[in-house]
Short mmCIF file of C-alpha atoms and ligand atoms in Angstrom, two decimals:
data_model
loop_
_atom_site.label_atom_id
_atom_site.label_comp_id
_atom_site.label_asym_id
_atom_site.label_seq_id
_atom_site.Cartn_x
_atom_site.Cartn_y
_atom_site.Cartn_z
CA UNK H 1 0.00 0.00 0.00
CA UNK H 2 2.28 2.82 -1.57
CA UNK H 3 0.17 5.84 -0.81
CA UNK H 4 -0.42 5.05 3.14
CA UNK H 5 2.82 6.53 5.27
CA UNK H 6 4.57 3.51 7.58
CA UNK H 7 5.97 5.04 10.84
CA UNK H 8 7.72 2.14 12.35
CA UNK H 9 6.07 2.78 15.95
CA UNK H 10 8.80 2.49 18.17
CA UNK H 11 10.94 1.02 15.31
CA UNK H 12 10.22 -1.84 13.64
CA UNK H 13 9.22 -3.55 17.60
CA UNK H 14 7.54 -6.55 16.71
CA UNK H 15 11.07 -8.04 15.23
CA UNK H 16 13.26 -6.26 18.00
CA UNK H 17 13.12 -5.03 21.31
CA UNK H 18 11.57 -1.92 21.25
CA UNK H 19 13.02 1.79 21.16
CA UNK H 20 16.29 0.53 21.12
CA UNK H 21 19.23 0.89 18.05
CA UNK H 22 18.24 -2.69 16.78
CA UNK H 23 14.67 -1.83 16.09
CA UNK H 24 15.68 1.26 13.85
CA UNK H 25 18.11 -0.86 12.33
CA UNK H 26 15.29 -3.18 11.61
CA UNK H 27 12.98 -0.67 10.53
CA UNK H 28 15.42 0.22 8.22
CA UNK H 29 16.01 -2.41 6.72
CA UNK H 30 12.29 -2.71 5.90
CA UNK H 31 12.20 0.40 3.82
CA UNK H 32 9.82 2.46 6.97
CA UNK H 33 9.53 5.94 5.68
CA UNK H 34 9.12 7.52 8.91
CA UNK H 35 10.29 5.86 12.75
CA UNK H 36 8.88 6.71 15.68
CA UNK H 37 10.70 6.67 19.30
CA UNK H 38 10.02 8.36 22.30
CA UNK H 39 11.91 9.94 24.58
CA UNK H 40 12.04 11.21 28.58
CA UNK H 41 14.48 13.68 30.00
CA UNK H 42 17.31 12.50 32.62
CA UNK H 43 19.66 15.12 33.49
CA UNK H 44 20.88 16.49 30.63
CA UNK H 45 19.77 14.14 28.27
CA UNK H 46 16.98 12.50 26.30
CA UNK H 47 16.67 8.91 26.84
CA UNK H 48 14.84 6.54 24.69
CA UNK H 49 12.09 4.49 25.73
CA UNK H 50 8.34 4.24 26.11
CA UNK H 51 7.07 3.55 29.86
CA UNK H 52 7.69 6.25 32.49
CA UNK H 53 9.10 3.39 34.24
CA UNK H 54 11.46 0.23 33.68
CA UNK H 55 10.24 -3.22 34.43
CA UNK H 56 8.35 -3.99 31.31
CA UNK H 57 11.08 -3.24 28.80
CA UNK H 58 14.31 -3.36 30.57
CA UNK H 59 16.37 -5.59 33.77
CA UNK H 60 16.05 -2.43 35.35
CA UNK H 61 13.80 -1.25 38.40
CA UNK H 62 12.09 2.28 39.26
CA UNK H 63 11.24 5.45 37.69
CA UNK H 64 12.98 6.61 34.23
CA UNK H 65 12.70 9.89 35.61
CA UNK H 66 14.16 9.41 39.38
CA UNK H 67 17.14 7.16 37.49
CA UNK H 68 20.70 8.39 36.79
CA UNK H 69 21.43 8.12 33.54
CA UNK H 70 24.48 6.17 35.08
CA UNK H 71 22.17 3.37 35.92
CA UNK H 72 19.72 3.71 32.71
CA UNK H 73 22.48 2.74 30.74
CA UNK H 74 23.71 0.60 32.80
CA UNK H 75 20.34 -2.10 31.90
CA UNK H 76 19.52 -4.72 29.20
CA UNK H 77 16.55 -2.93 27.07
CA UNK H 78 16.63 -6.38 25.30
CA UNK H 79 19.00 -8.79 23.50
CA UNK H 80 21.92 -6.49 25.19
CA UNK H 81 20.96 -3.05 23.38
CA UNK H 82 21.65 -0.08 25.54
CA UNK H 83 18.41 2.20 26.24
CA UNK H 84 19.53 4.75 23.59
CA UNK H 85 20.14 8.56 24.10
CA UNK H 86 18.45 10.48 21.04
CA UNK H 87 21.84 11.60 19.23
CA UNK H 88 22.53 7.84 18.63
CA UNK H 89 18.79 7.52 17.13
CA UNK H 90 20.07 10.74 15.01
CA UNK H 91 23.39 8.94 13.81
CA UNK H 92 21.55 5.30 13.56
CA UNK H 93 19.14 6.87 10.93
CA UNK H 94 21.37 9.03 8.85
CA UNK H 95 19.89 9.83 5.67
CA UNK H 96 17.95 6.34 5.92
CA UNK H 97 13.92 7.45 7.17
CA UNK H 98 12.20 10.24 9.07
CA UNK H 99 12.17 10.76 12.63
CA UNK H 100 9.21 10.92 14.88
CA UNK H 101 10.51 12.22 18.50
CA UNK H 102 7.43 11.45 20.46
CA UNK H 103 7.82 13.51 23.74
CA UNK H 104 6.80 11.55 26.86
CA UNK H 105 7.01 14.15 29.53
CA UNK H 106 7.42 17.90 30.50
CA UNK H 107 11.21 19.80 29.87
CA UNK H 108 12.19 18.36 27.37
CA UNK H 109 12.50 21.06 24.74
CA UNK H 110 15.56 22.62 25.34
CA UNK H 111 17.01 19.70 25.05
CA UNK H 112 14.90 18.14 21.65
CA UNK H 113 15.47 21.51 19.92
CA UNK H 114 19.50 21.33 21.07
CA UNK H 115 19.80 18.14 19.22
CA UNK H 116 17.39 19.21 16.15
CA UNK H 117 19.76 22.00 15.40
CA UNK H 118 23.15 20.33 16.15
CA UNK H 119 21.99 17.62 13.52
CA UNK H 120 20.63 20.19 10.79
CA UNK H 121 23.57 22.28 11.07
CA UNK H 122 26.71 19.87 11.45
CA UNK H 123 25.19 16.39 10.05
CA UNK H 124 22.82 15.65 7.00
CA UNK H 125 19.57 16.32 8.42
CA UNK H 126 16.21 18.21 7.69
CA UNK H 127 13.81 19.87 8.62
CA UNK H 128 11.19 17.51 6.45
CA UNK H 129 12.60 14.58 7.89
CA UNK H 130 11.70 15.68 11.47
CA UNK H 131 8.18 15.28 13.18
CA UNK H 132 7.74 16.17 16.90
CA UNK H 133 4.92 14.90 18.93
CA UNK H 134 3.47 14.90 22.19
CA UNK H 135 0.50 14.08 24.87
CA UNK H 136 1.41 17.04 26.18
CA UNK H 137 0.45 20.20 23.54
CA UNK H 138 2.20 22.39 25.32
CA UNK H 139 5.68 20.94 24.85
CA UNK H 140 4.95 20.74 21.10
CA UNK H 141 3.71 24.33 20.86
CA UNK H 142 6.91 25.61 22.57
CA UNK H 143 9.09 23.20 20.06
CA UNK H 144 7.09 24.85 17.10
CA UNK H 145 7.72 28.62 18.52
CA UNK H 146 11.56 27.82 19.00
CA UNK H 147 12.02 25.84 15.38
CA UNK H 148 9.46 27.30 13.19
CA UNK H 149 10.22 24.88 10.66
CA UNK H 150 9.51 21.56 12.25
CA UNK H 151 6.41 19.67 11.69
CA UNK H 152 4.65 18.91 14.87
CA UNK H 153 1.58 16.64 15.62
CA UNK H 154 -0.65 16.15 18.67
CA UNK H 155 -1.16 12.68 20.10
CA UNK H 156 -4.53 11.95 21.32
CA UNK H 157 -5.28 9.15 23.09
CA UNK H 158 -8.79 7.61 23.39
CA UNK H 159 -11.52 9.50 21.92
CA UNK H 160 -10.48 13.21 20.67
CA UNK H 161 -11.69 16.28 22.71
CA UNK H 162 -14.23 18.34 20.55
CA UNK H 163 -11.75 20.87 20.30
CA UNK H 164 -9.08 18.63 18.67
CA UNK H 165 -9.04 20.92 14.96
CA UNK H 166 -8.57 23.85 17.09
CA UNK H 167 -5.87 22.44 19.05
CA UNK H 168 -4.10 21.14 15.59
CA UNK H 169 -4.74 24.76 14.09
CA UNK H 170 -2.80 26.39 17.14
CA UNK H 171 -0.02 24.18 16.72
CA UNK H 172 -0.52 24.66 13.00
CA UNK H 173 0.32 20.76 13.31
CA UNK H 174 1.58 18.54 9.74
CA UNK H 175 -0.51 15.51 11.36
CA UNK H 176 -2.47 14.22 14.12
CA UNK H 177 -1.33 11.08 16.28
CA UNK H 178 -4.62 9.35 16.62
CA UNK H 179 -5.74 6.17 18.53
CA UNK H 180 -6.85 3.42 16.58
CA UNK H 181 -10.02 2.53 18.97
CA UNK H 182 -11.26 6.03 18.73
CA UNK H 183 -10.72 6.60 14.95
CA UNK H 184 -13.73 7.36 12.56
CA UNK H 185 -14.27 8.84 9.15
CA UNK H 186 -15.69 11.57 10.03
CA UNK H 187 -12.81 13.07 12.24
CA UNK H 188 -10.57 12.47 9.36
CA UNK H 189 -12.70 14.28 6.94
CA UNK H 190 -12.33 17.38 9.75
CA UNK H 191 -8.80 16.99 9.90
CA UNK H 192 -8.80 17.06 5.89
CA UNK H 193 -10.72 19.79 5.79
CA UNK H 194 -8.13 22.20 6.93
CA UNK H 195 -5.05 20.39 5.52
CA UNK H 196 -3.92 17.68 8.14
CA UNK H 197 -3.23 14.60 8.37
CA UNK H 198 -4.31 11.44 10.64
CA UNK H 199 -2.31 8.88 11.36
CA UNK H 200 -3.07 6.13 13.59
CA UNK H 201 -1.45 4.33 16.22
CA UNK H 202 -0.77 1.47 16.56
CA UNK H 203 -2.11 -0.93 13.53
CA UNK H 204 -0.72 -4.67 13.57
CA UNK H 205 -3.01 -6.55 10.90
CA UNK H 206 -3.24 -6.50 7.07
CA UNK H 207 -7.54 -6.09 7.78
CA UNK H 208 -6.70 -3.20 9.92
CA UNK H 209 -4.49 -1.17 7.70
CA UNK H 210 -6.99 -1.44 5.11
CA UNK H 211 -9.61 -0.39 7.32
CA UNK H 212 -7.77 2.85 8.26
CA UNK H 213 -7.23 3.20 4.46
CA UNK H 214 -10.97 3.13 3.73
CA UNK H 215 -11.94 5.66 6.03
CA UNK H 216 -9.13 7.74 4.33
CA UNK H 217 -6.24 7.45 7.00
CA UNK H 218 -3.06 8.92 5.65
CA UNK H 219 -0.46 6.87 7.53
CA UNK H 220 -0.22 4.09 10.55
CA UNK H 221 2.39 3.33 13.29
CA UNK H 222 2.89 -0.33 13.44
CA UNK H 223 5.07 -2.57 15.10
CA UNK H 224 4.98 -4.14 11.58
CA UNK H 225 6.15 -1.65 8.73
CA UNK H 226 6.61 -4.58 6.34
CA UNK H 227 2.49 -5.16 6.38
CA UNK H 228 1.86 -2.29 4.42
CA UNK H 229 3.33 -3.71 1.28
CA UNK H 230 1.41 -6.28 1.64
CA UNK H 231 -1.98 -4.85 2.19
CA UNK H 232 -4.46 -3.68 -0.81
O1 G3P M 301 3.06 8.51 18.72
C1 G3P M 301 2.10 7.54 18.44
C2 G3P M 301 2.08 6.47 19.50
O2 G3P M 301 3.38 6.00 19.71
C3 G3P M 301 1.49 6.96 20.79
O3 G3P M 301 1.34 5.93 21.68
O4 G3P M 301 1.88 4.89 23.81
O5 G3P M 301 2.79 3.91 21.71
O6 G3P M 301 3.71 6.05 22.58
P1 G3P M 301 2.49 5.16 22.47
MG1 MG M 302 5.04 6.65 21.02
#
């Protein structure tokens, strides 16, 4: 399915551990347009992973926040990866796919918009291969106002407020991060309407992807990027 837009949602994680180096690499090699990983602050950095804390996806124990980055990358995130900080997601990519820096928390956008520029101005990166999300609108808003050139997208998850075009108009957002429950035809058509698009997290099956397609989706995180060439 050419014409739908893959993000590999938090790489390609239903072949490697996820939001670690060897899913990118994986979504990669599977031709993703666009990857997805999110990201916390610790100290000075951005760290890579998904749950705010670290049982489920690493040997570790506790809060990502109340962790030294000393001991974050100290842990197994799976098969021996490293959780990642975002400058190796930057140099893992290259020129290879898009980035999606989904922001999981509050203060981080010093920090994303440090790295954004350090990677426009000293490596081979773009602005239109660089899409920052967020839960929280307020982060993206204040990336948007610092880099007036990045493409930003709300997240929404479970069923969109009634005020979700006007929050995508004030962020004058590329897309919006919808949830696949919650999804209908007629909030695409809305989002249409004034030039944005949906895409939908997260979407696993072949009968799925085609059902987004139907109701006009424009692209899908998936654990799966390789099902879209296989779907009608
Ligand atoms: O950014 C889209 C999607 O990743 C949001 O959900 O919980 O998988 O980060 P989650
Ligand atoms: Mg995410």
């Amino acid at each position: 399915m050419k014409d739908m837009i893959c993000f590999a949602h938090r790489g390609a994680s239903g072949h490697e551990p996820e939001n670690t180096l060897l899913a990118i690499q994986k979504a990669i090699e599977l031709e993703s347009e666009w990857i997805e990983m999110d990201v916390f602050p610790v100290e000075h950095e951005l760290v890579v992973i998904h749950d705010d804390d670290l049982e489920r996806t690493t040997n570790g124990k506790g809060s990502v926040l109340q962790s030294s980055l000393a001991y974050l990358r100290s842990l197994d995130a799976g098969k021996g990866e490293r959780i990642p900080y975002l400058n190796e997601v930057f140099d893992v990519i290259g020129s290879s796919a898009k980035l999606n820096i989904e922001l999981k928390w509050i203060d981080t956008v010093e920090r994303v918009v440090s790295t954004i520029e350090e990677y426009i101005k000293n490596h081979d990166w773009t602005y239109d291969r660089l899409l920052i999300s967020s839960l929280f609108h307020d982060e993206v808003k204040k990336t948007k106002s610092l880099l007036p050139e990045i493409m930003t997208a709300p997240v929404f998850l479970g069923p969109p407020p009634d005020n979700f075009i006007e929050i995508a108009k004030d962020l004058q957002s590329y897309s919006m991060s919808m949830d696949v429950d919650y999804i209908t035809g007629e909030i695409v058509n809305k989002a249409h309407q004034i030039g944005i698009k949906v895409v939908v997290f997260t979407v696993n099956t072949i009968e799925d992807i085609e059902k987004m397609k139907n109701i006009g989706v424009d692209g899908v995180f998936t654990n799966y990027p390789e099902l879209l060439s296989k779907a009608e």
